C-alpha positions as MATLAB code, in Angstrom:
seq = 'XXXXXXXXXXXXXXXXXXXXXXXXXXXXXXXXXXXXXXXXXXXXXXXXXXXXXXXXXXXXXXXXXXXXXXXXXXXXXXXXXXXXXXXXXXXXXXXXXXXXXXXXXXXXXXXXXXXXXXXXXXXXXXXXXXXXXXXXXXXXXXXXXXXXXXXXXXXXXXXXXXXXXXXXXXXXXXXXXXXXXXXXXXXXXXXXXXXXXXXXXXXXXXXXXXXXXXXXXXXXXXXXXXXXXXXXXXXXXXXXXXXXXXXXXXXXXXXXXXXXXXXXXXXXXXXXXXXXXXXXXXXXXXXXXXXXXXXXXXXXXXXXXXXXXXXXXXXXXXXXXXXXXXXXXXXXXXXXXXXXXXXXXXXXXXXXXXXXXXXXXXXXXXXXXXXXXXXXXXXXXXXXXXXXXXXXXXXXXXXXXXXXXXXXXXXXXXXXXXXXXXXXXXXXXXXXXXXXXXXXXXXXXXXXXXXXXXXXXXXXXXXXXXXXXXXXXXXXXXXXXXXX';
ca = [
      72.402   11.254  167.184;
      70.374    8.132  166.342;
      67.695    9.154  168.875;
      67.551   12.657  167.383;
      67.180   11.237  163.860;
      64.360    8.929  164.986;
      62.551   11.820  166.676;
      62.868   13.955  163.525;
      61.505   11.127  161.366;
      58.554   10.637  163.718;
      57.763   14.370  163.671;
      58.026   14.445  159.881;
      55.695   11.459  159.504;
      53.191   12.972  161.934;
      53.197   16.316  160.102;
      52.872   14.582  156.740;
      49.904   12.578  158.019;
      48.186   15.726  159.302;
      48.624   17.366  155.892;
      46.747   14.523  154.244;
      43.536   15.006  156.206;
      40.707   16.211  154.020;
      39.671   19.780  154.923;
      35.959   19.108  154.424;
      36.026   16.163  156.873;
      35.093   13.381  154.474;
      38.476   11.635  154.312;
      40.924    9.409  156.111;
      44.690    9.384  156.374;
      46.568    7.426  153.723;
      50.074    7.059  152.271;
      50.575    9.069  149.118;
      52.743    8.602  146.030;
      55.445   11.196  145.408;
      54.097   13.704  142.902;
      54.872   17.397  142.324;
      52.721   19.526  144.606;
      50.222   21.976  143.140;
      51.552   25.506  142.874;
      48.198   26.961  143.949;
      46.662   24.546  146.486;
      48.559   22.975  149.364;
      47.682   19.821  151.249;
      44.884   17.380  150.461;
      41.639   18.579  148.867;
      38.242   17.058  148.273;
      37.256   15.945  144.785;
      34.517   18.592  144.470;
      37.080   21.318  145.116;
      39.558   19.776  142.699;
      37.090   19.584  139.803;
      35.742   23.081  140.531;
      39.181   24.724  140.379;
      39.900   22.978  137.062;
      36.890   24.790  135.620;
      35.083   23.963  132.389;
      37.561   23.809  129.513;
      38.583   21.754  126.515;
      38.716   18.600  128.644;
      35.000   18.909  129.414;
      34.340   19.794  125.764;
      35.883   16.481  124.696;
      33.964   14.448  127.270;
      30.755   16.333  126.504;
      31.179   15.810  122.765;
      31.590   12.059  123.180;
      28.613   11.819  125.556;
      26.550   14.109  123.350;
      27.257   12.147  120.184;
      26.307    8.949  122.007;
      22.980   10.634  122.843;
      22.625   11.501  119.151;
      23.273    7.874  118.196;
      20.612    6.790  120.691;
      18.235    9.386  119.273;
      18.728    7.961  115.774;
      17.806    4.491  117.003;
      14.853    5.587  119.127;
      13.221    7.737  116.443;
      13.727    4.945  113.919;
      10.928    3.076  115.729;
       8.383    5.575  114.383;
       9.421    4.966  110.781;
       9.778    1.204  111.214;
       6.240    0.968  112.627;
       4.958    2.907  109.639;
       7.015    0.896  107.087;
       6.247   -2.513  108.597;
       2.574   -1.639  108.772;
       2.503   -0.981  105.021;
       4.825   -3.862  104.094;
       3.105   -6.594  106.116;
      -0.367   -4.989  106.313;
      -0.207   -4.944  110.099;
      -2.975   -3.639  112.313;
      -2.317   -1.143  115.120;
      -1.957   -3.793  117.855;
       0.648   -5.691  115.752;
       2.576   -2.527  114.895;
       2.585   -1.668  118.590;
       4.769   -4.733  119.253;
       7.789   -2.953  117.760;
       7.436   -0.156  120.282;
       6.714   -2.541  123.152;
       9.711   -4.767  122.442;
      11.897   -1.677  122.112;
      10.647   -0.320  125.429;
      11.129   -3.676  127.132;
      14.739   -3.866  125.998;
      15.452   -0.333  127.175;
      13.849   -1.089  130.552;
      16.119   -4.079  131.105;
      19.155   -2.200  129.800;
      18.618    0.761  132.127;
      18.488   -1.522  135.188;
      21.317   -3.871  134.242;
      23.811   -1.411  132.776;
      23.228    1.128  135.544;
      24.287   -1.396  138.148;
      27.183   -2.638  135.985;
      28.396    0.963  135.767;
      28.466    1.314  139.562;
      30.243   -2.040  139.939;
      32.647   -2.210  136.961;
      33.142    1.419  136.039;
      31.645    4.115  133.840;
      33.952    3.509  130.878;
      33.294   -0.243  130.705;
      29.527    0.283  130.687;
      29.565    3.292  128.349;
      31.622    1.536  125.662;
      29.749   -1.744  126.137;
      26.325   -0.181  125.599;
      27.400    1.559  122.390;
      29.001   -1.529  120.868;
      26.023   -3.678  121.824;
      23.626   -1.226  120.184;
      25.620   -0.944  116.983;
      26.464   -4.602  116.438;
      22.968   -5.919  117.109;
      21.609   -3.079  114.976;
      23.537   -4.466  112.025;
      22.166   -7.912  112.802;
      18.599   -6.547  112.560;
      19.126   -6.158  108.819;
      19.604   -9.946  108.623;
      16.215  -10.692  110.205;
      14.262  -13.123  108.037;
      10.800  -12.295  109.367;
       8.887   -9.987  111.670;
       9.324  -12.207  114.763;
      13.112  -12.471  114.458;
      13.286   -8.702  113.963;
      11.358   -8.160  117.215;
      13.805  -10.355  119.156;
      16.842   -8.539  117.731;
      15.214   -5.176  118.348;
      14.676   -6.129  121.990;
      18.380   -7.004  122.381;
      19.471   -3.833  120.577;
      17.412   -1.695  122.939;
      19.118   -3.207  125.989;
      22.166   -1.265  124.792;
      20.193    1.933  124.136;
      18.489    1.737  127.534;
      21.843    1.528  129.267;
      23.617    4.249  127.305;
      21.058    7.067  127.585;
      21.373    7.517  131.396;
      25.095    6.672  131.336;
      25.888    9.616  129.073;
      24.457   11.998  131.684;
      26.212   10.203  134.551;
      29.628   10.283  132.865;
      29.431   13.957  131.894;
      28.142   14.947  135.353;
      31.142   13.439  137.116;
      33.626   15.444  135.028;
      31.779   18.776  135.323;
      32.350   21.607  137.841;
      29.285   22.771  139.727;
      29.210   26.225  138.049;
      26.685   26.035  135.169;
      26.652   22.234  135.429;
      22.883   22.139  134.933;
      23.175   24.059  131.664;
      25.867   21.721  130.341;
      23.865   18.624  131.241;
      20.682   19.981  129.708;
      22.524   20.706  126.458;
      23.198   16.970  126.078;
      19.550   16.671  125.141;
      20.268   18.880  122.107;
      22.437   16.090  120.729;
      19.531   13.676  121.109;
      17.466   16.120  119.063;
      20.187   16.185  116.391;
      20.013   12.399  116.332;
      16.252   12.600  115.864;
      16.767   14.956  112.908;
      19.406   12.645  111.448;
      17.030    9.689  111.740;
      14.372   11.646  109.832;
      16.864   12.630  107.118;
      18.070    9.031  106.739;
      14.460    7.888  106.501;
      13.726   10.514  103.847;
      16.551    9.381  101.553;
      16.891    5.663  102.358;
      13.462    4.216  103.150;
      11.696    5.083   99.861;
      14.559    3.804   97.686;
      16.557    1.163   99.619;
      14.057   -0.166  102.151;
      14.040   -0.777  105.893;
      17.098   -3.075  105.996;
      19.404   -0.386  104.623;
      17.769    2.076  107.019;
      18.598    0.046  110.139;
      22.200   -0.415  108.924;
      22.704    3.337  108.498;
      21.157    3.939  111.924;
      23.621    1.526  113.579;
      26.930    2.817  112.195;
      27.250    5.828  114.587;
      26.972    3.613  117.698;
      29.775    1.314  116.524;
      32.052    4.230  115.626;
      31.514    5.939  118.987;
      32.004    2.700  120.918;
      35.396    2.184  119.284;
      36.328    5.824  119.912;
      35.354    5.486  123.579;
      37.829    2.637  124.068;
      40.724    4.952  123.210;
      39.683    8.424  124.366;
      37.303    8.099  127.337;
      38.985    8.131  130.786;
      37.433    6.515  133.831;
      35.371    8.806  136.044;
      37.532   10.249  138.862;
      34.542   10.026  141.222;
      34.187    6.309  140.535;
      37.938    5.862  141.136;
      37.915    7.768  144.435;
      35.036    5.851  146.010;
      36.741    2.603  144.982;
      40.037    3.651  146.602;
      41.974    4.178  143.347;
      43.163    7.637  144.340;
      46.415    7.721  142.356;
      44.569    6.981  139.098;
      42.077    9.763  139.830;
      44.925   12.194  140.468;
      46.544   11.389  137.124;
      43.236   12.134  135.374;
      43.003   15.459  137.213;
      46.571   16.286  136.099;
      45.523   15.669  132.509;
      42.423   17.820  133.049;
      44.524   20.682  134.436;
      46.922   20.511  131.479;
      44.159   20.353  128.859;
      42.167   23.184  130.452;
      45.222   25.456  130.508;
      45.599   25.417  134.286;
      48.962   23.720  134.891;
      49.263   25.476  138.261;
      46.745   22.945  139.587;
      48.721   19.884  138.518;
      49.840   17.812  141.465;
      46.668   18.156  143.522;
      46.435   15.485  146.177;
      43.008   14.010  146.786;
      41.599   12.868  150.100;
      40.436    9.291  150.319;
      36.712    8.687  150.657;
      35.696    7.675  154.170;
      33.110    5.205  152.808;
      33.391    2.663  150.023;
      30.950    1.725  147.307;
      29.833   -1.380  149.189;
      28.193    0.836  151.798;
      25.308    1.492  149.375;
      22.880   -0.797  147.576;
      19.745   -0.523  145.476;
      17.488   -0.396  148.546;
      19.181    2.867  149.531;
      17.274    4.613  146.757;
      14.404    4.502  149.254;
      16.424    5.603  152.293;
      14.797    8.430  154.329;
      16.870   11.157  152.664;
      16.098    9.961  149.111;
      12.671    8.320  149.356;
      10.495   11.297  148.353;
      12.825   12.306  145.515;
      13.050    8.742  144.203;
       9.269    8.190  144.148;
       8.614   11.619  142.647;
      11.207   11.073  139.920;
       9.812    7.618  139.142;
       6.342    9.083  138.545;
       7.734   11.969  136.481;
       9.805    9.711  134.225;
       6.855    7.394  133.697;
       4.474   10.247  132.862;
       6.934   11.998  130.546;
       7.579    8.792  128.630;
       3.853    8.121  128.337;
       3.219   11.637  127.053;
       6.061   11.295  124.564;
       4.411    8.095  123.308;
       2.683   10.334  120.784;
       5.945   10.547  118.818;
       5.895    6.802  118.085;
       2.582    7.285  116.315;
       3.369   10.697  114.829;
       3.728    9.531  111.187;
       0.448    7.627  111.505;
      -1.297   10.594  113.162;
      -0.005   13.020  110.541;
      -1.268   10.808  107.737;
      -4.636   10.551  109.478;
      -4.722   14.343  109.219;
      -4.401   13.955  105.411;
      -0.702   14.865  105.156;
       1.148   13.452  102.105;
       4.075   11.054  102.699;
       6.907   13.292  101.427;
       5.365   16.308  103.143;
       5.205   14.219  106.321;
       8.956   13.429  106.179;
       9.868   17.081  105.620;
       7.529   18.227  108.378;
       9.004   15.720  110.843;
      12.507   17.048  110.133;
      11.337   20.596  110.919;
       9.528   19.374  114.024;
      12.587   17.466  115.261;
      14.753   20.568  114.755;
      12.415   22.448  117.094;
      13.718   20.329  119.960;
      17.085   22.100  119.803;
      15.850   25.605  120.783;
      13.743   23.901  123.450;
      16.864   22.358  124.979;
      18.818   25.621  124.682;
      16.037   27.483  126.494;
      15.992   24.745  129.170;
      19.766   25.059  129.694;
      19.268   28.792  130.343;
      16.264   28.306  132.593;
      17.753   25.638  134.904;
      20.598   28.007  135.843;
      18.477   31.138  136.005;
      15.452   30.003  138.052;
      16.550   26.563  139.301;
      15.964   22.938  138.288;
      12.477   22.399  139.733;
      10.860   25.617  138.414;
      12.296   24.924  134.946;
      10.943   21.374  134.949;
       7.530   22.716  136.015;
       7.401   25.111  133.060;
       8.216   22.436  130.494;
       5.869   19.802  131.910;
       2.951   22.244  132.106;
       3.307   23.671  128.619;
       4.201   20.280  127.183;
       0.820   19.036  128.388;
      -1.035   22.077  127.032;
       0.578   21.928  123.575;
      -0.163   18.190  123.350;
      -3.814   19.057  123.881;
      -3.518   21.740  121.183;
      -2.239   19.116  118.723;
      -5.356   17.031  119.372;
      -7.605   19.967  118.465;
      -5.627   21.061  115.370;
      -7.322   20.545  112.005;
      -5.469   22.481  109.290;
      -1.955   21.414  108.242;
      -0.485   24.729  109.381;
      -1.921   24.468  112.901;
      -0.901   20.791  113.078;
       2.726   21.684  112.280;
       2.759   24.647  114.700;
       1.253   22.556  117.511;
       3.760   19.750  116.903;
       6.700   22.172  116.899;
       5.581   23.629  120.247;
       5.020   20.140  121.652;
       8.506   19.029  120.581;
       9.986   22.259  122.017;
       8.530   21.848  125.507;
       8.865   18.062  125.824;
      12.528   18.231  124.741;
      13.093   20.878  127.417;
      11.340   18.649  129.957;
      13.600   15.726  129.084;
      16.776   17.783  129.332;
      15.978   19.601  132.568;
      14.686   16.444  134.269;
      17.823   14.472  133.351;
      20.088   17.260  134.628;
      18.184   17.329  137.918;
      18.177   13.548  138.379;
      21.933   12.981  138.166;
      22.459   15.713  140.769;
      19.931   14.275  143.238;
      21.578   10.854  143.644;
      25.015   10.413  145.291;
      27.969    8.942  143.390;
      27.553    5.485  144.937;
      24.022    5.337  143.542;
      24.128    7.774  140.627;
      24.149    5.269  137.767;
      21.813    2.935  139.654;
      19.357    5.750  140.416;
      19.522    7.197  136.920;
      19.107    3.699  135.521;
      16.097    3.003  137.744;
      14.409    6.233  136.635;
      15.177    5.391  133.035;
      13.773    1.903  133.613;
      10.448    3.403  134.758;
      10.493    5.489  131.608;
      11.135    2.358  129.557;
       8.383    0.462  131.356;
       6.089    3.227  130.222;
       7.489    2.726  126.719;
       6.590   -0.987  126.899;
       2.919   -0.347  127.618;
       2.673    2.909  125.659;
       2.205    1.449  122.161;
      -0.476   -0.993  123.262;
      -2.406    1.586  125.295;
      -2.060    4.244  122.607;
      -3.181    1.752  119.940;
      -6.256    0.819  121.992;
      -7.099    4.475  122.630;
      -6.569    5.351  118.964;
      -9.082    2.645  118.051;
     -11.583    4.761  119.985;
     -10.330    8.028  118.484;
      -7.046    9.853  117.955;
      -8.201   12.694  120.226;
      -8.906   10.276  123.078;
      -5.329    8.959  122.925;
      -3.737   12.402  122.687;
      -5.778   13.929  125.537;
      -4.895   10.928  127.714;
      -1.204   11.597  127.074;
      -1.648   15.260  127.977;
      -3.425   14.314  131.225;
      -0.645   11.927  132.286;
       1.891   14.723  131.750;
      -0.071   16.809  134.240;
       0.315   14.009  136.809;
       4.090   14.300  136.423;
       3.833   18.080  136.832;
       1.984   17.615  140.147;
       4.915   15.646  141.632;
       6.965   18.828  141.856;
       4.708   20.005  144.679;
       5.942   17.204  146.979;
       9.638   17.247  145.977;
      11.570   19.884  147.925;
      15.176   19.203  146.858;
      16.760   21.913  144.681;
      20.228   21.081  143.297;
      21.165   24.384  141.659;
      24.640   25.361  142.884;
      24.876   22.310  145.155;
      28.033   20.196  145.260;
      27.630   16.615  144.084;
      27.194   14.191  146.962;
      29.302   11.018  147.020;
      27.435    9.137  149.749;
      23.957    9.018  151.258;
      23.450   11.530  154.014;
      21.375   10.957  157.109;
      18.061   12.790  156.912;
];
């Protein structure tokens, strides 16, 4: 009887071990905690399958809202640079090269933040980095109001932008890892609409606060959303299940999926058992961004992010350029609000296009027409044509930003997603560091020279699409680097 019992136990253990093998051959056997089995799926499943069957529901709405509002908070801070350059120039009688320091210090901080926080996110977790970037941005933003002179403000602005530089790519990374593959590109692109809302909010705050209360009150109002969202993230944001799986914390990932199933109204999928990743995070490092399977995509994306940021450098100088076209101050504020609102339909159109024709064709459309409309702005003379050209420019460049971000997070595997997104963002921020100085020098020659240069650089980014052959529409997210 004892021998029979031992044989039965051995057979049971062997069968249980076989049931835990991942069907898509990217897992290893492991002991599993006792949890109720899913009523719809038996055995162990891969994480891509698990998230796909959960679908897009209220759980994704909550995550997307938090990530989107963080993008809006970043948009408020980034657009504030335009108004601060204009206000400081009038207050301290600064020349163009001195005003450019605000933009350069801001870009330098965002460059460092994108590199540092991207790697922290891959090492310490998405939640830790996401909350940390928001709180850093908000708290140092409040400290900017205490700056006693222009130099101390520049230092604080640099530190503030380390937080912004880290949070912008993190918002896309976090939302990507909770989203099913169906229509994922559209959802990711729509995050850019929140950034546009933040840009509008920054213009509205400037309209009501700057003329009456001054720049110190303005920077305080711009910092409050980041602090509020950082505190909210501590309590409501879960850790990314993809991050948990590749770090071997399978049980925690399964509990998050149970919560997702319940919130999305699919309780039949509670109790899914996940396969363990066959590789750990330590198997990848920063150098792997240039591995054979990623090298062309990485270089192409670096050039595209740099060129898009350089072309968007026109927005830093937009108040100055509008005034040079004889536009009154109050009319300028109202026009900038209308122009910022035009980014929202641009993002909505991008979210449709990336799912209809694919990521790369959509990016091509927005880069090409973004360049052409920038050139149109340079040629515009009357106020009506200036406003129309700016609206079109904002429309296409916002679509370029959204579609490019959606594509980028899908290109890199989970072990490098935050690092890769951060590196691309860092190239964008490096462009932001040199943008103000180069634009100021070109504007000393003529405004048209600066604007046409920006349009030409956008065309360089457009040309990169001819050497990049990876299309991510409908493709499952990769967790590890694949051999070429």
